[in-house]
Coordinates of C-alpha atoms and ligand atoms in Angstrom, one line a residue:
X1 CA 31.4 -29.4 47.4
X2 CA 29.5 -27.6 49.7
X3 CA 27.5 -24.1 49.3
X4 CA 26.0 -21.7 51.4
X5 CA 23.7 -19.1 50.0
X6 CA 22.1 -15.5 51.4
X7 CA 20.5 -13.4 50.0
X8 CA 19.0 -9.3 50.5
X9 CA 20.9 -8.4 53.0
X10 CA 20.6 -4.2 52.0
X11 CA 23.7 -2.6 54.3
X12 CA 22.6 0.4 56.0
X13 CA 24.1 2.7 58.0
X14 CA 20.3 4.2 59.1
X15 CA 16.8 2.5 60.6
X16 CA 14.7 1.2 58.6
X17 CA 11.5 3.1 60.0
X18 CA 10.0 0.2 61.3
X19 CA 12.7 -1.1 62.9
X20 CA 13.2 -0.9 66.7
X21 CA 17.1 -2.0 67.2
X22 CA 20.1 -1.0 66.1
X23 CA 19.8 -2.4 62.0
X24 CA 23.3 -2.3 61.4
X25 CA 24.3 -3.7 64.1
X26 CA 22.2 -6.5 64.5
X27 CA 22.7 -7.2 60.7
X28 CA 26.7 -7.0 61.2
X29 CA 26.0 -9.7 63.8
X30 CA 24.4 -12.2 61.0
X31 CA 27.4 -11.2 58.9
X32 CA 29.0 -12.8 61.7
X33 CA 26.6 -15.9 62.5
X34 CA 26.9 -16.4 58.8
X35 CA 30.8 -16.1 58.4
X36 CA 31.2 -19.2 62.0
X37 CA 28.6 -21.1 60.0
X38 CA 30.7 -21.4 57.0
X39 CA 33.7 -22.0 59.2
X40 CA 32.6 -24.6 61.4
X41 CA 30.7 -26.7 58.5
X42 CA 33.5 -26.8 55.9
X43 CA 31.6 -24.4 53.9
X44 CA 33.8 -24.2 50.1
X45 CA 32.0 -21.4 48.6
X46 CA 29.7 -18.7 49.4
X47 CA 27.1 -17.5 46.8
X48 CA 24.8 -13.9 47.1
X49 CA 21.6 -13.6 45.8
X50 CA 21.6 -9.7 44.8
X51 CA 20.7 -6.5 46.9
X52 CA 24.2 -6.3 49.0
X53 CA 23.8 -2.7 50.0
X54 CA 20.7 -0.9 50.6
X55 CA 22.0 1.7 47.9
X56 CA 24.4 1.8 45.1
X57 CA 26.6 4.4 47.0
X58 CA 26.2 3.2 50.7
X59 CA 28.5 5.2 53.1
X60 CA 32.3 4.7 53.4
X61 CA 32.5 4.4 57.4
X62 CA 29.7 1.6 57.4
X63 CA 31.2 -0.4 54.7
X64 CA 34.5 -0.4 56.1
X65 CA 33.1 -2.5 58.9
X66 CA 31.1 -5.0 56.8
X67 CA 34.3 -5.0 54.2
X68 CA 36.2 -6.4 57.2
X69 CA 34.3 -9.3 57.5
X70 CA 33.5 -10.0 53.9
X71 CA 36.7 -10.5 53.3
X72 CA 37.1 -13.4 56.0
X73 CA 34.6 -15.2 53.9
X74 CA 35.8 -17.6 51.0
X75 CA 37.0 -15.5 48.4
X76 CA 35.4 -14.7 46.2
X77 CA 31.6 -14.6 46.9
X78 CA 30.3 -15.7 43.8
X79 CA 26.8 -13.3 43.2
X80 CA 24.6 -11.3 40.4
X81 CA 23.5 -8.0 41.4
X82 CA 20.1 -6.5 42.9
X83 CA 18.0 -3.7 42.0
X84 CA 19.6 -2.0 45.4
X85 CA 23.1 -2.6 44.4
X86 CA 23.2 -0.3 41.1
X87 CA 21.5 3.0 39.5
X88 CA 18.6 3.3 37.4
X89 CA 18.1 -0.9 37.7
X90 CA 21.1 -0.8 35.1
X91 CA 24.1 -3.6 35.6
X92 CA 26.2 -1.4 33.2
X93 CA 26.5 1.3 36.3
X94 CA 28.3 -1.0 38.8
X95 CA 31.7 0.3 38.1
X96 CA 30.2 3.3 39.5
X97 CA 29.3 1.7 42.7
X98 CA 30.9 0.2 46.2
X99 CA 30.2 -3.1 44.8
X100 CA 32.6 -2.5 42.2
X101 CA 35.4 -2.0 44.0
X102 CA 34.4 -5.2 46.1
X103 CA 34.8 -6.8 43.1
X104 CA 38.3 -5.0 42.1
X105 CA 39.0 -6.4 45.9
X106 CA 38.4 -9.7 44.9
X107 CA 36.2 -10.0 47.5
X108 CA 33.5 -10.6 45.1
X109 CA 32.6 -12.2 41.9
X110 CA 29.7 -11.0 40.0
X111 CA 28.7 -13.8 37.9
X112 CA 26.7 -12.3 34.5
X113 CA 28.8 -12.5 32.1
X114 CA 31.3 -14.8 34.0
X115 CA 30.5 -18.3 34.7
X116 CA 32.5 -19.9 37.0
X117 CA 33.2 -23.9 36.7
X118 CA 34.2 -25.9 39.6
X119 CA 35.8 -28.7 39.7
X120 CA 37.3 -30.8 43.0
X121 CA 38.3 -33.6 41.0
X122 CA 34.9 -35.8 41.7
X123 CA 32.2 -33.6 40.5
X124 CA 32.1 -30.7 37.8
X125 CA 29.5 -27.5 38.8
X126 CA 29.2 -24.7 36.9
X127 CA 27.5 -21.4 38.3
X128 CA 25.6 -19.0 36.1
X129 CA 24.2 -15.8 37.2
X130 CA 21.6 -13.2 36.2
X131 CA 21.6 -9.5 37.5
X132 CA 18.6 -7.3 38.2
X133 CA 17.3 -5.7 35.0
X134 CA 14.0 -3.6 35.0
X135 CA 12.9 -5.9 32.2
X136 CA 13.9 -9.8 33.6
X137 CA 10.4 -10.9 34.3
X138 CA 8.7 -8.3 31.5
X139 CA 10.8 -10.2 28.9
X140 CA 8.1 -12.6 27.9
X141 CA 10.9 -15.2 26.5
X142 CA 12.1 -14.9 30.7
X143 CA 15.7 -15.7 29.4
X144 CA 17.2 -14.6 32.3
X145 CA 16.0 -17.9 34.2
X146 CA 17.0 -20.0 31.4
X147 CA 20.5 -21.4 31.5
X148 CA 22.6 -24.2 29.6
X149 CA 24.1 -27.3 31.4
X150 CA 27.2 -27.6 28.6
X151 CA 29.9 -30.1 29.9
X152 CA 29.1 -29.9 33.7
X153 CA 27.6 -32.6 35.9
X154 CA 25.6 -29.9 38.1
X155 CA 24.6 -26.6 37.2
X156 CA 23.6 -24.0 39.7
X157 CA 21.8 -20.5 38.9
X158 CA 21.4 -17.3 40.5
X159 CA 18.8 -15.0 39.7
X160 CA 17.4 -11.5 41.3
X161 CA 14.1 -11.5 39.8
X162 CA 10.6 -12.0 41.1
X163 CA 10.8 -16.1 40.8
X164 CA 7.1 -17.1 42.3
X165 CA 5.9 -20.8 43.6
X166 CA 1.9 -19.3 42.2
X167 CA 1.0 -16.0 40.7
X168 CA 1.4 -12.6 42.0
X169 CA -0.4 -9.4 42.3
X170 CA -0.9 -8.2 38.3
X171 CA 0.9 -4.9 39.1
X172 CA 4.6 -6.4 40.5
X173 CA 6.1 -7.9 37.0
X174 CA 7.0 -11.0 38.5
X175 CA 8.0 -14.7 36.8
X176 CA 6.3 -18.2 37.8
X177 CA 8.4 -21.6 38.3
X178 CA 6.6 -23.1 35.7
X179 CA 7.0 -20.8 32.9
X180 CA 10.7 -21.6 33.3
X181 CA 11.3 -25.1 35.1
X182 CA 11.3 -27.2 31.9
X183 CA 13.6 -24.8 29.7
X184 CA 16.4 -24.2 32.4
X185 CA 19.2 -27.0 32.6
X186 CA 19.9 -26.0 36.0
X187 CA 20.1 -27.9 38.8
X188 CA 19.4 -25.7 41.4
X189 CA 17.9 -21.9 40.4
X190 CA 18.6 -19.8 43.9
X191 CA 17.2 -16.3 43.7
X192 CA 16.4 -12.9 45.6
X193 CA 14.4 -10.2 45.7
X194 CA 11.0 -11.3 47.1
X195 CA 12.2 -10.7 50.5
X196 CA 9.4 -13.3 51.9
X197 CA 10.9 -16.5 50.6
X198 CA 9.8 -19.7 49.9
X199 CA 12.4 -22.2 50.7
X200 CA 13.1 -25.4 49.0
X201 CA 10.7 -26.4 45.7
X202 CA 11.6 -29.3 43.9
X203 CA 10.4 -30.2 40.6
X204 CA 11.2 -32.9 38.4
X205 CA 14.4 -33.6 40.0
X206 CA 15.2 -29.7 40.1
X207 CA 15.1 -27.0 43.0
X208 CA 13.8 -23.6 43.5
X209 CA 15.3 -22.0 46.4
X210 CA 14.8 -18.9 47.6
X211 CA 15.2 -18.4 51.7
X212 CA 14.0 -15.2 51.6
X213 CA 16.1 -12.2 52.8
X214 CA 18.4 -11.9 55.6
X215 CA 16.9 -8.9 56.7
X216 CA 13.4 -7.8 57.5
X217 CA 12.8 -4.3 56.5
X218 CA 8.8 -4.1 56.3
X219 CA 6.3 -4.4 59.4
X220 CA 3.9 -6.5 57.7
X221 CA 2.8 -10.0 59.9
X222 CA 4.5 -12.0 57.8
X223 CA 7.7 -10.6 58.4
X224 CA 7.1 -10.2 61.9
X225 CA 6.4 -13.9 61.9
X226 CA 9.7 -15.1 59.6
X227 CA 12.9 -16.0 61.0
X228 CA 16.1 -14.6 58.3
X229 CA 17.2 -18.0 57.2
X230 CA 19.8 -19.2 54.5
X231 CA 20.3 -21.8 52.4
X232 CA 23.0 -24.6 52.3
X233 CA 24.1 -26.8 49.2
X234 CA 25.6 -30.1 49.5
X235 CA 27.0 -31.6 46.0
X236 CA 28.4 -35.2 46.2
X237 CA 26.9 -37.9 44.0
X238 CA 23.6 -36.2 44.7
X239 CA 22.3 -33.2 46.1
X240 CA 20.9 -32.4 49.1
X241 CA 19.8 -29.1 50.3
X242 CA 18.5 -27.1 53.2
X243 CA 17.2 -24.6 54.9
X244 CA 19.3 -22.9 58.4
X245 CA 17.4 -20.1 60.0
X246 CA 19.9 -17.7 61.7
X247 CA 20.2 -17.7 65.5
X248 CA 21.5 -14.4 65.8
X249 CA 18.2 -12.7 64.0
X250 CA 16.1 -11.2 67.1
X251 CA 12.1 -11.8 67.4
X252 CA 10.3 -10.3 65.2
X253 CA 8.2 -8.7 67.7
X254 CA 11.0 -7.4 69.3
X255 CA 12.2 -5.3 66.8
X256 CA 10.0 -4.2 64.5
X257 CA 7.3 -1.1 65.5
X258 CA 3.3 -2.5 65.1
X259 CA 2.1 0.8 65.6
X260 CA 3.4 2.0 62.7
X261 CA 1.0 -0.5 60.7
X262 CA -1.9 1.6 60.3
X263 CA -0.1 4.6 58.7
X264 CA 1.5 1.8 56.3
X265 CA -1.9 0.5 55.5
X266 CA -3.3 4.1 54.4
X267 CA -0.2 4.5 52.4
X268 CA -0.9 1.3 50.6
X269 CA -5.0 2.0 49.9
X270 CA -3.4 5.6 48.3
X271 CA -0.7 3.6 46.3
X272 CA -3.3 1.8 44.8
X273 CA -5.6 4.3 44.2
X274 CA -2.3 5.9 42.1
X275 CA -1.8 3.0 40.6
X276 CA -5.4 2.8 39.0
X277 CA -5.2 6.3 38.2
X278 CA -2.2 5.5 35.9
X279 CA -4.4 2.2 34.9
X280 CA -7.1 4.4 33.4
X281 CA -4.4 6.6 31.0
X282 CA -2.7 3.5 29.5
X283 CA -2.8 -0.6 30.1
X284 CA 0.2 -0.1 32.1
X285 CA 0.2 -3.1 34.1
X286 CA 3.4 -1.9 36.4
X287 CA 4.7 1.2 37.5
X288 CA 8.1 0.8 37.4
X289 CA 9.4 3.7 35.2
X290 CA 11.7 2.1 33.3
X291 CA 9.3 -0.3 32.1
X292 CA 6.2 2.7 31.3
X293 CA 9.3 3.9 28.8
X294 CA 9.3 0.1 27.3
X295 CA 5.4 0.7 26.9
X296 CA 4.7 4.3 25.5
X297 CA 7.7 2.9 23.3
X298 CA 6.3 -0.2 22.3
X299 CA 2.7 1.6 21.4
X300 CA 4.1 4.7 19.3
X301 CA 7.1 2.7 17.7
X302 CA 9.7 5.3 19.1
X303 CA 12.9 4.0 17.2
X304 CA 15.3 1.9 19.6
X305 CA 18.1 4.7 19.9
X306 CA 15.6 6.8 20.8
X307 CA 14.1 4.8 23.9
X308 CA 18.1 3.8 24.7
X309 CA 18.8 7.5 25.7
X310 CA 15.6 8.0 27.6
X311 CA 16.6 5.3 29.9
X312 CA 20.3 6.6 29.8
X313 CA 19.1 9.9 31.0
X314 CA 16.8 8.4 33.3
X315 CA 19.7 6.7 35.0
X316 CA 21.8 9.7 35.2
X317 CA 18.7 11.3 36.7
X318 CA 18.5 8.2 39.5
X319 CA 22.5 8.8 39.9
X320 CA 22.2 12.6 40.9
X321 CA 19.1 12.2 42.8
X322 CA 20.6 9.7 45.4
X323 CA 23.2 11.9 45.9
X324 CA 20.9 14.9 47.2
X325 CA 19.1 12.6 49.5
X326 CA 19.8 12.3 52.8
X327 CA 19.0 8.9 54.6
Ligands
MN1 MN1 15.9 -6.7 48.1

């Protein structure tokens, strides 16, 4: 059986500020790239690695163009959700969402809390997934990582969760390969969100892929440097994968703005001086709202229920907010 997986691909109908081109229009092209490749190489099923749509509620008149060639994909896609893809980093609002009705559609699959087993006859894969929450690399038992084998030859995993080869700045909550390599059963663990990637790690007779995203959003060298690639799966007696980078993706110096760099590097020296600001009130150790709430709650023993609605209301807050603004 063979796989292709993409990740971070945040549909937009506006520019990213950086960006020089026409973004939707050069990403409908990879859609495109993407959907030949899996045509011409006997591609059996597609898997997504989170963060679809830039937002939750993306406009109808630019999804109606990327719906039209979703669906010529391999039905369905099988994917978890990204932090982009829902309110208030909260699986439980999808129905809410465009993604929801992709998956009414059929046109996708999202795979949390239904595994999919595949089985050609020769080989038996399952596929497990893991959504975004604001808590899957706070959690310090990382269980969102961890997966179980059961009857299968080959188990794959997706996961949209800050999955590093080393560790990471101490403010971005973030989970390394070897706090979870010897606990999962899986196979192969593919995941999203760190837009950067880092390809292919093997361990131990088990792989760590993450390609990094389709799109390039930021201006920063190394994204002006990386070329949007995906990954491909190949499942016979053994597996074999790879990386593809995608033709279609223009230079980065083509198309994304240098001179906006030094703006974005003031912005960063004043996001840090926020973020030790916050530092010096409490031994928050992320910013992330969501997860200050899991703190103050944690410190002053604010009953469960209590802490539920906060992040409820929070949610409904993020919901109503992203309707006022105007991309
Ligand atoms: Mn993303």
């Amino acid at each position: 059986m063979k796989f292709l997986f993409f990740t971070d691909t945040h549909i937009r109908g506006t520019n990213p500020r950086a960006r020089l081109d026409d973004f939707e229009k050069t990403l409908y092209n990879k859609f495109e790239e993407l959907l030949s490749y899996v045509r011409l190489n006997n591609i059996d099923y597609v898997l997504f690695g989170g963060d679809l749509l830039d937002r939750p509620d993306v406009s109808l008149s630019v999804m109606q163009k990327f719906i039209d060639v979703l669906n010529k994909f391999p039905k369905p896609i099988y994917m978890v959700l990204g932090n982009h893809d829902i309110y208030g980093q909260n699986p439980n609002t999808v129905n809410r969402t465009i993604i929801g009705i992709l998956e009414t559609l059929g046109i996708v699959w999202i795979l949390d809390d239904k595994p999919v087993e595949l089985n050609d006859g020769k080989v038996k894969i399952k596929i497990t997934g893991s959504s975004f929450t604001y808590d899957i690399d706070v959690d310090s038992s990382k269980s969102k990582y961890i997966t179980n084998k059961g009857e299968c030859d080959y188990l794959i995993h997706i996961a949209h969760g800050m999955l590093m080869e080393k560790p990471f700045i101490k403010e971005v909550p973030h989970t390394t390969i070897d706090e979870i390599i010897q606990r999962t059963e899986a196979d192969i663990t593919l995941c999203g969100h760190y837009h950067t990637g880092y390809g292919i790690i093997k361990i131990e007779n088990k792989y760590i892929v993450n390609p990094g995203a389709i799109v390039r959003i930021n201006n920063s060298i190394a994204e002006i440097k990386r070329q949007p690639s995906f990954a491909v799966i190949d499942i016979n007696e053994n597996i074999s994968v790879y990386i593809e980078k995608l033709k279609s993706a223009p230079r980065g110096e083509d198309i994304l703005d240098r001179s906006f760099i030094k703006i974005q590097e003031q912005r960063e020296i004043l996001f840090n001086n926020i973020i030790q600001t916050v530092n010096t009130y409490g031994e928050f150790e992320m910013l992330s709202i969501n997860q200050i709430v899991e703190e103050v709650a944690k410190k002053e023993s604010i009953p469960d229920e209590i802490k539920k609605e906060v992040l409820d209301r929070l949610t409904r807050a993020h919901i109503i907010l992203s309707k006022e603004v105007v991309d």
